[in-house]
Coordinates of N, CA and C and ligand atoms in Angstrom, one line a residue:
M1 N 40.8 -50.4 -35.0 CA 42.0 -51.2 -35.0 C 42.2 -52.0 -36.3
A2 N 41.0 -52.6 -36.7 CA 41.0 -53.4 -37.9 C 41.5 -52.6 -39.1
R3 N 41.0 -51.3 -39.1 CA 41.3 -50.4 -40.2 C 42.8 -50.2 -40.3
S4 N 43.5 -50.0 -39.1 CA 44.9 -49.7 -39.1 C 45.6 -50.9 -39.6
R5 N 45.2 -52.1 -39.1 CA 46.0 -53.3 -39.6 C 45.9 -53.5 -41.1
T6 N 44.7 -53.1 -41.6 CA 44.6 -53.3 -43.1 C 45.4 -52.3 -43.9
L7 N 45.5 -51.1 -43.4 CA 46.1 -50.0 -44.2 C 47.6 -49.8 -43.9
L8 N 48.1 -50.1 -42.7 CA 49.4 -49.8 -42.4 C 50.4 -50.9 -42.7
P9 N 51.6 -50.5 -43.3 CA 52.6 -51.5 -43.6 C 53.1 -52.1 -42.3
E10 N 53.2 -51.4 -41.3 CA 53.7 -51.9 -40.0 C 53.1 -51.0 -38.9
S11 N 53.0 -51.6 -37.7 CA 52.4 -50.9 -36.6 C 53.4 -50.0 -35.9
R12 N 53.6 -48.8 -36.3 CA 54.5 -47.9 -35.6 C 53.9 -46.5 -35.7
F13 N 54.2 -45.7 -34.7 CA 53.6 -44.4 -34.7 C 53.9 -43.6 -35.9
G14 N 52.8 -43.0 -36.5 CA 52.9 -42.2 -37.7 C 53.0 -42.9 -39.0
S15 N 53.1 -44.3 -39.0 CA 53.2 -45.0 -40.3 C 51.8 -44.9 -41.0
T16 N 51.8 -44.7 -42.3 CA 50.6 -44.6 -43.0 C 50.8 -44.8 -44.5
L17 N 49.8 -45.2 -45.2 CA 49.8 -45.3 -46.7 C 49.2 -44.0 -47.3
R18 N 48.7 -43.2 -46.4 CA 48.1 -41.9 -47.0 C 49.2 -41.1 -47.6
R19 N 48.8 -40.4 -48.7 CA 49.8 -39.6 -49.4 C 49.5 -38.1 -49.2
D20 N 48.4 -37.8 -48.6 CA 48.0 -36.4 -48.3 C 48.7 -35.9 -47.1
A21 N 48.7 -34.6 -46.9 CA 49.4 -34.0 -45.7 C 48.4 -34.1 -44.5
W22 N 48.2 -35.3 -44.0 CA 47.2 -35.5 -42.9 C 47.4 -34.7 -41.7
W23 N 48.7 -34.3 -41.4 CA 49.0 -33.6 -40.2 C 48.5 -32.2 -40.3
T24 N 48.1 -31.7 -41.5 CA 47.6 -30.3 -41.5 C 46.2 -30.2 -40.8
E25 N 45.6 -31.4 -40.6 CA 44.3 -31.3 -39.9 C 44.4 -31.1 -38.4
I26 N 45.6 -31.5 -37.9 CA 45.7 -31.4 -36.4 C 46.4 -30.1 -36.0
I27 N 47.2 -29.5 -36.9 CA 47.9 -28.3 -36.5 C 47.0 -27.2 -36.1
P28 N 45.9 -26.9 -36.9 CA 45.0 -25.8 -36.5 C 44.3 -26.1 -35.2
V29 N 44.0 -27.4 -34.9 CA 43.4 -27.7 -33.6 C 44.3 -27.4 -32.5
V30 N 45.6 -27.8 -32.6 CA 46.6 -27.5 -31.5 C 46.7 -26.0 -31.3
V31 N 46.8 -25.3 -32.4 CA 47.0 -23.8 -32.3 C 45.8 -23.1 -31.7
V32 N 44.6 -23.4 -32.3 CA 43.4 -22.6 -31.8 C 43.0 -23.1 -30.5
L33 N 42.9 -24.4 -30.3 CA 42.4 -24.9 -29.0 C 43.4 -24.6 -27.9
G34 N 44.7 -24.7 -28.2 CA 45.7 -24.4 -27.2 C 45.7 -23.0 -26.8
A35 N 45.6 -22.1 -27.8 CA 45.6 -20.6 -27.6 C 44.3 -20.3 -26.7
F36 N 43.2 -20.9 -27.1 CA 42.0 -20.6 -26.4 C 42.1 -21.0 -24.9
G37 N 42.7 -22.2 -24.7 CA 42.8 -22.7 -23.4 C 43.7 -21.8 -22.5
V38 N 44.8 -21.3 -23.1 CA 45.7 -20.5 -22.3 C 45.0 -19.1 -22.0
Y39 N 44.4 -18.6 -23.0 CA 43.7 -17.3 -22.8 C 42.6 -17.4 -21.8
A40 N 41.7 -18.4 -22.0 CA 40.6 -18.6 -21.0 C 41.0 -18.8 -19.6
T41 N 42.1 -19.5 -19.4 CA 42.6 -19.8 -18.1 C 43.1 -18.5 -17.4
L42 N 43.9 -17.7 -18.2 CA 44.4 -16.4 -17.7 C 43.2 -15.5 -17.3
R43 N 42.2 -15.4 -18.2 CA 41.1 -14.5 -18.0 C 40.3 -15.0 -16.8
A44 N 40.1 -16.3 -16.6 CA 39.3 -16.8 -15.5 C 39.9 -16.4 -14.2
F45 N 41.3 -16.4 -14.1 CA 42.0 -16.1 -12.9 C 42.2 -14.6 -12.7
E46 N 42.0 -13.8 -13.8 CA 42.3 -12.4 -13.7 C 41.4 -11.7 -12.7
N47 N 40.1 -12.0 -12.7 CA 39.2 -11.4 -11.8 C 39.1 -9.9 -11.9
A48 N 39.2 -9.4 -13.1 CA 39.1 -7.9 -13.4 C 38.6 -7.7 -14.8
Y49 N 38.1 -6.5 -15.0 CA 37.7 -6.1 -16.4 C 36.7 -7.0 -17.0
Y50 N 35.8 -7.5 -16.3 CA 34.8 -8.5 -16.9 C 33.4 -7.8 -17.2
S51 N 33.3 -6.5 -16.8 CA 32.0 -5.9 -17.2 C 32.3 -4.4 -17.4
W52 N 31.4 -3.9 -18.2 CA 31.4 -2.4 -18.5 C 30.0 -2.0 -18.9
G53 N 29.5 -1.0 -18.3 CA 28.1 -0.6 -18.6 C 27.2 -1.8 -18.6
P54 N 26.4 -2.0 -19.7 CA 25.5 -3.1 -19.7 C 26.1 -4.4 -20.2
Y55 N 27.4 -4.4 -20.4 CA 28.1 -5.6 -21.0 C 28.7 -6.4 -19.9
L56 N 28.6 -7.7 -20.0 CA 29.2 -8.7 -19.1 C 29.9 -9.7 -19.9
S57 N 31.2 -10.0 -19.6 CA 31.9 -11.0 -20.3 C 31.2 -12.4 -20.2
P58 N 31.1 -13.2 -21.2 CA 30.6 -14.5 -21.1 C 31.4 -15.4 -20.2
F59 N 32.6 -15.1 -20.0 CA 33.4 -16.0 -19.1 C 33.0 -15.8 -17.6
Y60 N 32.3 -14.7 -17.4 CA 31.9 -14.5 -16.0 C 30.4 -14.5 -15.8
S61 N 29.7 -15.0 -16.7 CA 28.2 -15.1 -16.7 C 27.7 -16.5 -16.4
P62 N 26.8 -16.6 -15.4 CA 26.2 -15.6 -14.5 C 27.3 -15.2 -13.4
L63 N 27.2 -13.9 -13.1 CA 28.1 -13.3 -12.2 C 27.7 -13.6 -10.8
I64 N 28.5 -14.4 -10.1 CA 28.2 -14.8 -8.7 C 29.2 -14.3 -7.7
D65 N 28.6 -13.6 -6.7 CA 29.4 -13.1 -5.6 C 30.6 -12.2 -6.0
P66 N 30.4 -11.2 -6.9 CA 31.5 -10.3 -7.3 C 32.1 -9.5 -6.2
Q67 N 31.3 -9.3 -5.1 CA 31.9 -8.6 -3.9 C 32.7 -9.4 -3.0
H68 N 32.8 -10.7 -3.3 CA 33.6 -11.7 -2.4 C 33.1 -11.7 -1.0
H69 N 31.7 -11.9 -0.8 CA 31.2 -12.1 0.5 C 31.5 -13.5 1.1
W70 N 31.5 -14.5 0.2 CA 31.8 -15.8 0.7 C 32.7 -16.6 -0.2
W71 N 33.0 -16.0 -1.4 CA 33.9 -16.7 -2.4 C 35.1 -15.7 -2.6
P72 N 36.3 -16.1 -2.1 CA 37.4 -15.2 -2.2 C 38.1 -15.1 -3.5
F73 N 37.8 -16.0 -4.4 CA 38.5 -16.1 -5.7 C 37.7 -15.5 -6.8
S74 N 38.2 -15.6 -8.0 CA 37.6 -15.1 -9.2 C 36.2 -15.7 -9.4
P75 N 35.1 -14.9 -9.6 CA 33.8 -15.5 -9.8 C 33.7 -16.4 -11.0
A76 N 34.6 -16.2 -12.0 CA 34.7 -17.1 -13.2 C 34.9 -18.6 -12.8
L77 N 35.7 -18.8 -11.7 CA 36.0 -20.1 -11.3 C 34.8 -20.9 -10.8
L78 N 33.8 -20.1 -10.4 CA 32.6 -20.8 -9.9 C 31.8 -21.4 -11.0
I79 N 31.9 -20.9 -12.2 CA 31.0 -21.3 -13.2 C 31.7 -22.0 -14.4
L80 N 33.0 -22.0 -14.3 CA 33.8 -22.6 -15.3 C 33.5 -24.0 -15.7
V81 N 33.2 -24.8 -14.7 CA 33.0 -26.2 -14.9 C 31.8 -26.5 -15.9
G82 N 30.8 -25.6 -15.9 CA 29.7 -25.8 -16.9 C 30.2 -25.8 -18.3
P83 N 30.6 -24.6 -18.8 CA 31.0 -24.5 -20.2 C 32.2 -25.4 -20.6
L84 N 33.2 -25.5 -19.6 CA 34.4 -26.3 -19.9 C 34.0 -27.8 -20.0
G85 N 33.2 -28.2 -19.1 CA 32.8 -29.6 -19.1 C 32.0 -29.9 -20.4
F86 N 31.2 -29.0 -20.8 CA 30.4 -29.2 -22.0 C 31.3 -29.4 -23.2
R87 N 32.2 -28.5 -23.3 CA 33.1 -28.5 -24.5 C 34.1 -29.7 -24.4
A88 N 34.6 -30.0 -23.2 CA 35.6 -31.0 -23.1 C 35.0 -32.4 -23.4
T89 N 33.7 -32.6 -23.1 CA 33.1 -33.9 -23.3 C 32.3 -34.0 -24.6
C90 N 32.3 -32.9 -25.4 CA 31.6 -32.8 -26.7 C 32.2 -33.9 -27.6
Y91 N 31.3 -34.6 -28.3 CA 31.7 -35.6 -29.2 C 32.7 -35.1 -30.3
Y92 N 32.4 -34.0 -30.8 CA 33.3 -33.5 -31.9 C 34.7 -33.1 -31.3
Y93 N 34.7 -32.4 -30.2 CA 36.0 -31.9 -29.6 C 36.8 -33.1 -29.1
R94 N 36.1 -34.2 -28.7 CA 36.8 -35.4 -28.3 C 37.7 -35.9 -29.4
K95 N 37.0 -36.0 -30.6 CA 37.8 -36.5 -31.7 C 38.9 -35.6 -32.0
A96 N 38.7 -34.3 -32.0 CA 39.7 -33.3 -32.3 C 40.9 -33.3 -31.4
Y97 N 40.6 -33.4 -30.1 CA 41.8 -33.3 -29.2 C 42.4 -34.7 -28.9
Y98 N 41.7 -35.7 -29.1 CA 42.3 -37.1 -29.0 C 43.4 -37.1 -30.1
R99 N 43.0 -36.6 -31.3 CA 44.0 -36.7 -32.4 C 45.1 -35.7 -32.2
A100 N 44.7 -34.4 -31.9 CA 45.7 -33.3 -31.9 C 46.7 -33.4 -30.7
F101 N 46.1 -33.7 -29.5 CA 47.0 -33.6 -28.3 C 47.4 -35.0 -27.9
L102 N 46.6 -36.0 -28.0 CA 47.0 -37.3 -27.5 C 47.5 -38.2 -28.6
L103 N 47.4 -37.7 -29.9 CA 47.9 -38.4 -31.1 C 47.4 -39.9 -31.0
D104 N 46.2 -40.1 -30.7 CA 45.7 -41.5 -30.4 C 44.4 -41.8 -31.1
P105 N 44.5 -42.1 -32.4 CA 45.6 -41.9 -33.3 C 45.7 -40.5 -33.8
P106 N 46.8 -40.1 -34.5 CA 46.9 -38.7 -35.0 C 45.9 -38.4 -36.1
A107 N 45.5 -39.4 -36.9 CA 44.5 -39.2 -38.0 C 44.0 -40.5 -38.4
C108 N 43.0 -40.5 -39.3 CA 42.5 -41.8 -39.8 C 43.6 -42.5 -40.6
A109 N 43.7 -43.8 -40.4 CA 44.6 -44.6 -41.1 C 46.1 -44.2 -40.9
V110 N 46.4 -43.6 -39.7 CA 47.8 -43.2 -39.4 C 48.1 -44.0 -38.1
G111 N 49.2 -44.6 -38.1 CA 49.6 -45.4 -36.9 C 49.7 -44.7 -35.6
E112 N 49.2 -45.3 -34.5 CA 49.4 -44.7 -33.2 C 50.6 -45.5 -32.5
S113 N 50.9 -45.1 -31.4 CA 52.0 -45.8 -30.7 C 51.6 -47.3 -30.4
P114 N 52.4 -48.3 -30.7 CA 52.0 -49.7 -30.5 C 52.0 -50.0 -29.0
R115 N 52.6 -49.1 -28.1 CA 52.6 -49.4 -26.7 C 51.3 -49.0 -26.1
R116 N 50.4 -48.3 -26.8 CA 49.1 -47.9 -26.2 C 48.2 -49.1 -26.1
N117 N 47.5 -49.1 -25.0 CA 46.5 -50.1 -24.8 C 45.1 -49.5 -24.8
Y118 N 44.7 -49.1 -26.0 CA 43.5 -48.4 -26.1 C 42.2 -49.2 -25.8
R119 N 41.4 -48.6 -24.9 CA 40.2 -49.3 -24.4 C 39.0 -48.4 -24.7
G120 N 39.1 -47.5 -25.6 CA 38.0 -46.6 -25.9 C 37.6 -45.8 -24.6
E121 N 36.3 -45.6 -24.5 CA 35.8 -44.8 -23.4 C 35.1 -45.7 -22.4
T122 N 35.6 -46.9 -22.2 CA 35.0 -47.9 -21.3 C 35.7 -48.0 -20.0
A123 N 36.8 -47.2 -19.8 CA 37.5 -47.3 -18.5 C 37.9 -45.9 -18.0
F124 N 38.2 -45.8 -16.8 CA 38.6 -44.5 -16.2 C 39.9 -44.1 -16.8
P125 N 40.1 -42.8 -17.2 CA 39.3 -41.7 -16.9 C 38.3 -41.4 -18.0
F126 N 38.5 -42.0 -19.2 CA 37.7 -41.6 -20.4 C 36.2 -42.0 -20.3
I127 N 35.9 -42.9 -19.4 CA 34.5 -43.3 -19.2 C 33.7 -42.1 -18.7
L128 N 34.4 -41.1 -18.1 CA 33.7 -39.9 -17.6 C 33.1 -39.1 -18.7
Q129 N 33.6 -39.3 -19.9 CA 33.1 -38.5 -21.1 C 31.6 -38.8 -21.3
N130 N 31.1 -39.9 -20.7 CA 29.7 -40.2 -20.9 C 28.7 -39.3 -20.1
V131 N 29.3 -38.4 -19.3 CA 28.4 -37.5 -18.6 C 28.0 -36.3 -19.5
H132 N 28.4 -36.4 -20.8 CA 28.1 -35.2 -21.7 C 26.7 -34.8 -21.7
R133 N 25.8 -35.7 -21.7 CA 24.3 -35.4 -21.7 C 24.0 -34.4 -20.5
Y134 N 24.6 -34.7 -19.4 CA 24.3 -33.8 -18.2 C 24.9 -32.5 -18.3
F135 N 26.0 -32.4 -19.0 CA 26.6 -31.1 -19.2 C 25.8 -30.3 -20.3
F136 N 25.1 -31.1 -21.1 CA 24.2 -30.4 -22.1 C 23.1 -29.7 -21.3
Y137 N 22.5 -30.4 -20.3 CA 21.4 -29.7 -19.6 C 21.9 -28.4 -18.9
L138 N 23.1 -28.5 -18.4 CA 23.7 -27.4 -17.7 C 24.0 -26.3 -18.8
A139 N 24.4 -26.7 -20.0 CA 24.7 -25.7 -21.0 C 23.5 -24.9 -21.4
V140 N 22.3 -25.6 -21.4 CA 21.1 -24.9 -21.8 C 20.8 -23.7 -20.8
L141 N 21.1 -24.0 -19.5 CA 21.0 -23.0 -18.4 C 21.9 -21.8 -18.7
F142 N 23.1 -22.1 -19.1 CA 24.1 -21.0 -19.4 C 23.6 -20.2 -20.6
I143 N 23.0 -20.9 -21.6 CA 22.5 -20.2 -22.7 C 21.4 -19.2 -22.3
A144 N 20.6 -19.6 -21.4 CA 19.5 -18.7 -20.9 C 20.2 -17.4 -20.3
F145 N 21.2 -17.6 -19.4 CA 21.9 -16.5 -18.8 C 22.5 -15.6 -19.9
L146 N 23.1 -16.2 -20.9 CA 23.8 -15.4 -21.9 C 22.8 -14.6 -22.7
W147 N 21.6 -15.2 -23.0 CA 20.6 -14.4 -23.7 C 20.1 -13.2 -22.9
H148 N 20.0 -13.5 -21.6 CA 19.7 -12.4 -20.7 C 20.7 -11.3 -20.7
D149 N 22.0 -11.6 -20.8 CA 23.1 -10.6 -20.9 C 23.0 -9.9 -22.2
A150 N 22.7 -10.6 -23.3 CA 22.7 -10.0 -24.6 C 21.5 -9.0 -24.6
I151 N 20.4 -9.4 -24.1 CA 19.2 -8.4 -24.1 C 19.5 -7.2 -23.2
R152 N 20.2 -7.5 -22.1 CA 20.6 -6.4 -21.2 C 21.6 -5.4 -21.9
S153 N 22.3 -5.9 -22.8 CA 23.3 -5.1 -23.5 C 22.7 -4.1 -24.5
F154 N 21.4 -4.2 -24.6 CA 20.6 -3.2 -25.5 C 20.2 -2.0 -24.6
F155 N 20.5 -2.0 -23.3 CA 19.9 -0.9 -22.5 C 21.1 -0.2 -21.7
F156 N 21.3 1.0 -22.1 CA 22.3 1.9 -21.5 C 21.6 2.9 -20.6
D157 N 21.9 2.7 -19.3 CA 21.2 3.6 -18.3 C 19.7 3.6 -18.5
S158 N 19.1 2.4 -18.7 CA 17.7 2.2 -18.9 C 17.2 2.7 -20.3
H159 N 18.0 3.2 -21.1 CA 17.6 3.7 -22.5 C 18.1 2.7 -23.5
F160 N 17.2 2.4 -24.5 CA 17.5 1.5 -25.6 C 18.7 2.0 -26.4
G161 N 19.6 1.2 -26.7 CA 20.7 1.6 -27.6 C 21.4 0.4 -28.1
V162 N 22.3 0.6 -29.1 CA 23.0 -0.5 -29.6 C 24.5 0.0 -29.8
G163 N 25.4 -0.7 -29.1 CA 26.8 -0.5 -29.2 C 27.5 -1.6 -30.0
V164 N 28.7 -1.5 -30.3 CA 29.4 -2.6 -30.9 C 29.4 -3.8 -30.0
G165 N 29.5 -3.5 -28.7 CA 29.5 -4.6 -27.7 C 28.2 -5.3 -27.7
T166 N 27.1 -4.6 -28.0 CA 25.8 -5.3 -28.1 C 25.8 -6.3 -29.2
L167 N 26.3 -5.9 -30.3 CA 26.4 -6.8 -31.5 C 27.3 -8.0 -31.2
V168 N 28.4 -7.7 -30.5 CA 29.4 -8.8 -30.2 C 28.7 -9.8 -29.3
L169 N 28.1 -9.3 -28.2 CA 27.4 -10.3 -27.3 C 26.3 -11.0 -27.9
T170 N 25.5 -10.3 -28.8 CA 24.3 -11.0 -29.4 C 24.8 -12.0 -30.4
I171 N 25.8 -11.7 -31.2 CA 26.3 -12.7 -32.2 C 26.9 -13.9 -31.4
N172 N 27.6 -13.6 -30.4 CA 28.2 -14.6 -29.6 C 27.2 -15.6 -29.0
V173 N 26.1 -15.1 -28.4 CA 25.1 -16.0 -27.8 C 24.4 -16.8 -28.9
S174 N 24.2 -16.1 -30.1 CA 23.5 -16.8 -31.2 C 24.4 -18.0 -31.7
L175 N 25.7 -17.8 -31.8 CA 26.6 -18.9 -32.2 C 26.7 -20.0 -31.1
L176 N 26.7 -19.6 -29.9 CA 26.7 -20.5 -28.8 C 25.4 -21.4 -28.7
S177 N 24.3 -20.7 -29.1 CA 23.0 -21.4 -29.1 C 23.0 -22.5 -30.2
L178 N 23.6 -22.1 -31.4 CA 23.7 -23.0 -32.5 C 24.6 -24.2 -32.1
Y179 N 25.7 -23.9 -31.5 CA 26.5 -25.0 -31.0 C 25.8 -25.9 -30.0
T180 N 25.2 -25.3 -29.1 CA 24.5 -26.1 -28.0 C 23.4 -27.0 -28.6
F181 N 22.5 -26.4 -29.4 CA 21.3 -27.1 -29.9 C 21.6 -28.0 -31.1
S182 N 22.9 -28.0 -31.6 CA 23.3 -28.9 -32.6 C 24.0 -30.1 -32.0
C183 N 23.9 -30.2 -30.6 CA 24.6 -31.3 -29.9 C 24.0 -32.7 -30.2
H184 N 24.9 -33.6 -30.3 CA 24.5 -35.0 -30.6 C 23.5 -35.5 -29.5
S185 N 23.8 -35.1 -28.3 CA 22.9 -35.7 -27.2 C 21.5 -35.2 -27.4
L186 N 21.3 -34.0 -27.8 CA 19.9 -33.5 -28.0 C 19.3 -34.2 -29.2
R187 N 20.0 -34.4 -30.2 CA 19.5 -35.1 -31.4 C 19.0 -36.5 -31.0
H188 N 19.8 -37.1 -30.1 CA 19.5 -38.5 -29.6 C 18.2 -38.4 -28.8
L189 N 18.2 -37.4 -27.9 CA 17.0 -37.3 -27.1 C 15.7 -37.1 -27.9
A190 N 15.8 -36.2 -28.9 CA 14.7 -35.9 -29.7 C 14.1 -37.1 -30.5
G191 N 15.0 -38.0 -31.0 CA 14.5 -39.1 -31.7 C 15.6 -40.1 -32.2
G192 N 16.8 -39.7 -32.0 CA 17.9 -40.5 -32.5 C 17.9 -42.0 -31.9
K193 N 17.3 -42.1 -30.7 CA 17.3 -43.4 -30.1 C 16.1 -44.3 -30.5
L194 N 15.2 -43.7 -31.4 CA 14.0 -44.4 -31.8 C 14.2 -45.3 -33.0
D195 N 13.7 -46.5 -33.0 CA 13.7 -47.3 -34.2 C 12.5 -47.0 -35.1
C196 N 11.4 -46.5 -34.5 CA 10.2 -46.3 -35.3 C 9.5 -45.1 -34.8
F197 N 9.5 -44.0 -35.6 CA 8.8 -42.8 -35.2 C 7.3 -42.9 -35.2
S198 N 6.8 -43.6 -36.1 CA 5.3 -43.7 -36.2 C 4.7 -44.6 -35.0
C199 N 5.6 -45.4 -34.4 CA 5.1 -46.2 -33.3 C 5.3 -45.4 -31.9
A200 N 6.0 -44.3 -31.9 CA 6.3 -43.6 -30.7 C 5.3 -42.5 -30.4
T201 N 5.1 -42.2 -29.1 CA 4.3 -41.1 -28.7 C 4.8 -39.8 -29.3
F202 N 3.9 -39.0 -29.8 CA 4.3 -37.8 -30.4 C 5.3 -38.0 -31.6
G203 N 5.1 -39.1 -32.2 CA 6.1 -39.6 -33.2 C 6.3 -38.5 -34.3
R204 N 5.2 -37.9 -34.8 CA 5.4 -36.9 -35.9 C 6.2 -35.7 -35.5
S205 N 5.8 -35.2 -34.3 CA 6.5 -34.0 -33.8 C 8.0 -34.3 -33.5
R206 N 8.2 -35.5 -33.0 CA 9.6 -35.9 -32.7 C 10.4 -36.1 -34.0
F207 N 9.7 -36.6 -35.0 CA 10.4 -36.7 -36.3 C 10.8 -35.4 -36.9
E208 N 9.9 -34.4 -36.8 CA 10.2 -33.1 -37.3 C 11.3 -32.4 -36.5
A209 N 11.2 -32.6 -35.1 CA 12.3 -32.0 -34.3 C 13.6 -32.7 -34.6
W210 N 13.6 -34.0 -34.8 CA 14.8 -34.8 -35.1 C 15.4 -34.3 -36.4
S211 N 14.5 -34.1 -37.4 CA 15.0 -33.7 -38.7 C 15.7 -32.3 -38.7
F212 N 15.1 -31.4 -37.9 CA 15.6 -30.1 -37.8 C 17.0 -30.2 -37.0
L213 N 17.0 -31.0 -36.0 CA 18.2 -31.1 -35.2 C 19.3 -31.8 -36.0
S214 N 18.9 -32.7 -36.8 CA 19.9 -33.4 -37.7 C 20.5 -32.4 -38.6
F215 N 19.7 -31.5 -39.1 CA 20.2 -30.4 -40.0 C 21.3 -29.6 -39.3
L216 N 21.0 -29.2 -38.0 CA 22.0 -28.4 -37.2 C 23.2 -29.3 -36.9
N217 N 22.9 -30.6 -36.6 CA 24.0 -31.5 -36.1 C 25.0 -31.7 -37.2
E218 N 24.6 -31.7 -38.5 CA 25.5 -31.9 -39.6 C 26.6 -30.7 -39.6
R219 N 26.2 -29.6 -39.0 CA 27.1 -28.4 -39.0 C 27.7 -28.2 -37.6
H220 N 27.7 -29.2 -36.8 CA 28.1 -29.1 -35.4 C 29.6 -28.6 -35.3
M221 N 30.4 -29.2 -36.2 CA 31.9 -28.9 -36.1 C 32.0 -27.4 -36.4
L222 N 31.3 -26.9 -37.4 CA 31.4 -25.5 -37.8 C 31.0 -24.6 -36.6
F223 N 29.8 -24.9 -36.0 CA 29.4 -24.1 -34.9 C 30.3 -24.2 -33.7
A224 N 31.0 -25.4 -33.5 CA 31.9 -25.6 -32.4 C 33.1 -24.5 -32.5
W225 N 33.6 -24.4 -33.8 CA 34.8 -23.5 -33.9 C 34.3 -22.1 -33.9
C226 N 33.2 -21.8 -34.6 CA 32.7 -20.4 -34.6 C 32.4 -19.9 -33.2
S227 N 31.7 -20.7 -32.4 CA 31.3 -20.3 -31.1 C 32.6 -20.2 -30.2
L228 N 33.6 -21.0 -30.4 CA 34.8 -20.9 -29.6 C 35.5 -19.6 -29.8
V229 N 35.6 -19.2 -31.1 CA 36.2 -18.0 -31.4 C 35.4 -16.8 -30.9
S230 N 34.1 -16.9 -31.1 CA 33.2 -15.8 -30.7 C 33.2 -15.5 -29.2
V231 N 33.2 -16.6 -28.4 CA 33.1 -16.4 -27.0 C 34.5 -15.8 -26.5
G232 N 35.6 -16.3 -27.1 CA 36.9 -15.7 -26.7 C 36.9 -14.2 -27.1
F233 N 36.4 -13.9 -28.3 CA 36.4 -12.5 -28.8 C 35.5 -11.6 -27.9
A234 N 34.3 -12.2 -27.6 CA 33.4 -11.4 -26.8 C 34.0 -11.0 -25.4
D235 N 34.7 -11.9 -24.8 CA 35.4 -11.6 -23.5 C 36.5 -10.6 -23.8
F236 N 37.2 -10.8 -24.9 CA 38.3 -9.9 -25.2 C 37.8 -8.5 -25.4
Y237 N 36.7 -8.4 -26.1 CA 36.1 -7.0 -26.4 C 35.7 -6.3 -25.1
V238 N 35.0 -7.1 -24.2 CA 34.5 -6.5 -23.0 C 35.8 -6.1 -22.1
R239 N 36.8 -6.9 -22.2 CA 38.0 -6.6 -21.4 C 38.6 -5.3 -21.9
M240 N 38.7 -5.2 -23.2 CA 39.4 -4.0 -23.8 C 38.6 -2.7 -23.5
V241 N 37.3 -2.8 -23.5 CA 36.4 -1.6 -23.2 C 36.5 -1.3 -21.7
A242 N 36.5 -2.4 -20.9 CA 36.5 -2.2 -19.4 C 37.8 -1.6 -18.9
C243 N 38.9 -1.9 -19.6 CA 40.2 -1.4 -19.1 C 40.5 -0.1 -19.7
G244 N 39.7 0.4 -20.7 CA 39.9 1.7 -21.3 C 40.8 1.6 -22.5
A245 N 41.2 0.4 -23.0 CA 42.1 0.3 -24.1 C 41.4 0.8 -25.4
I246 N 40.1 0.5 -25.5 CA 39.3 1.0 -26.6 C 38.0 1.6 -26.1
R247 N 37.3 2.4 -27.0 CA 36.0 2.9 -26.6 C 34.9 2.2 -27.4
D248 N 33.8 1.9 -26.7 CA 32.7 1.2 -27.3 C 32.0 2.2 -28.2
L249 N 31.8 1.8 -29.4 CA 31.2 2.7 -30.4 C 29.7 2.5 -30.3
R250 N 28.9 3.6 -30.2 CA 27.5 3.5 -30.1 C 26.9 3.7 -31.5
I251 N 26.1 2.7 -32.0 CA 25.6 2.7 -33.3 C 24.2 3.4 -33.3
L252 N 23.4 3.1 -32.2 CA 22.1 3.7 -32.0 C 22.0 4.4 -30.7
Ligands
FES1 S1 28.2 -33.3 -29.1 FE1 29.3 -31.4 -29.2 S2 28.2 -30.3 -27.7 FE2 27.2 -32.2 -27.6

């Protein structure tokens, strides 16, 4: 708030002394995140074309009760809360969608609506963002399932093979792993909360882990976007193969 008062000629929505096209930062977020949200919602409810041969769409993994013995709806809806909660509470995405969708504020040093009574993440509903660490634990579990799916995609009728889908699923889980393990919460757990590494138990190992995680963390935004595109594309590829729109090419 102090920053806005210093830089803005008056407090009204969109007022700024910036001369660059600050709004170009939020348009790609609206387009890509909005398109992904619509596509993922449609696919989660579609309840069809989520597997083919050894391939399973990441939107439906782990696959729970596909025969509808006790769950009458799409199996994707059973697991959606894990990946969705992890992304929605991600520190990076919070910044991106607060700016792009809530315009609160739309960008650095750009005025927000004066009617807003911004209280940060200290009150309901935004205080719920603080559960991010627990979604991180859940995300690690999902990564394990997705690696299992990627390894399974190398086996066609029990014989080793590599199809385009194998590569798509393997690249996807690799990017998702980079996104997950570059999380700010993990960096904090490893050592971000320490004032003194040499005074802490396993201080040296924690320092090394923290240094490595800091390296990943600096690229968290990149991994966030790459993994978002890759997970959407992996599902799209499996869907196209499963519905017969394209044929999976066998490389090996
Ligand atoms: S901060 Fe982005 S996933 Fe944890």
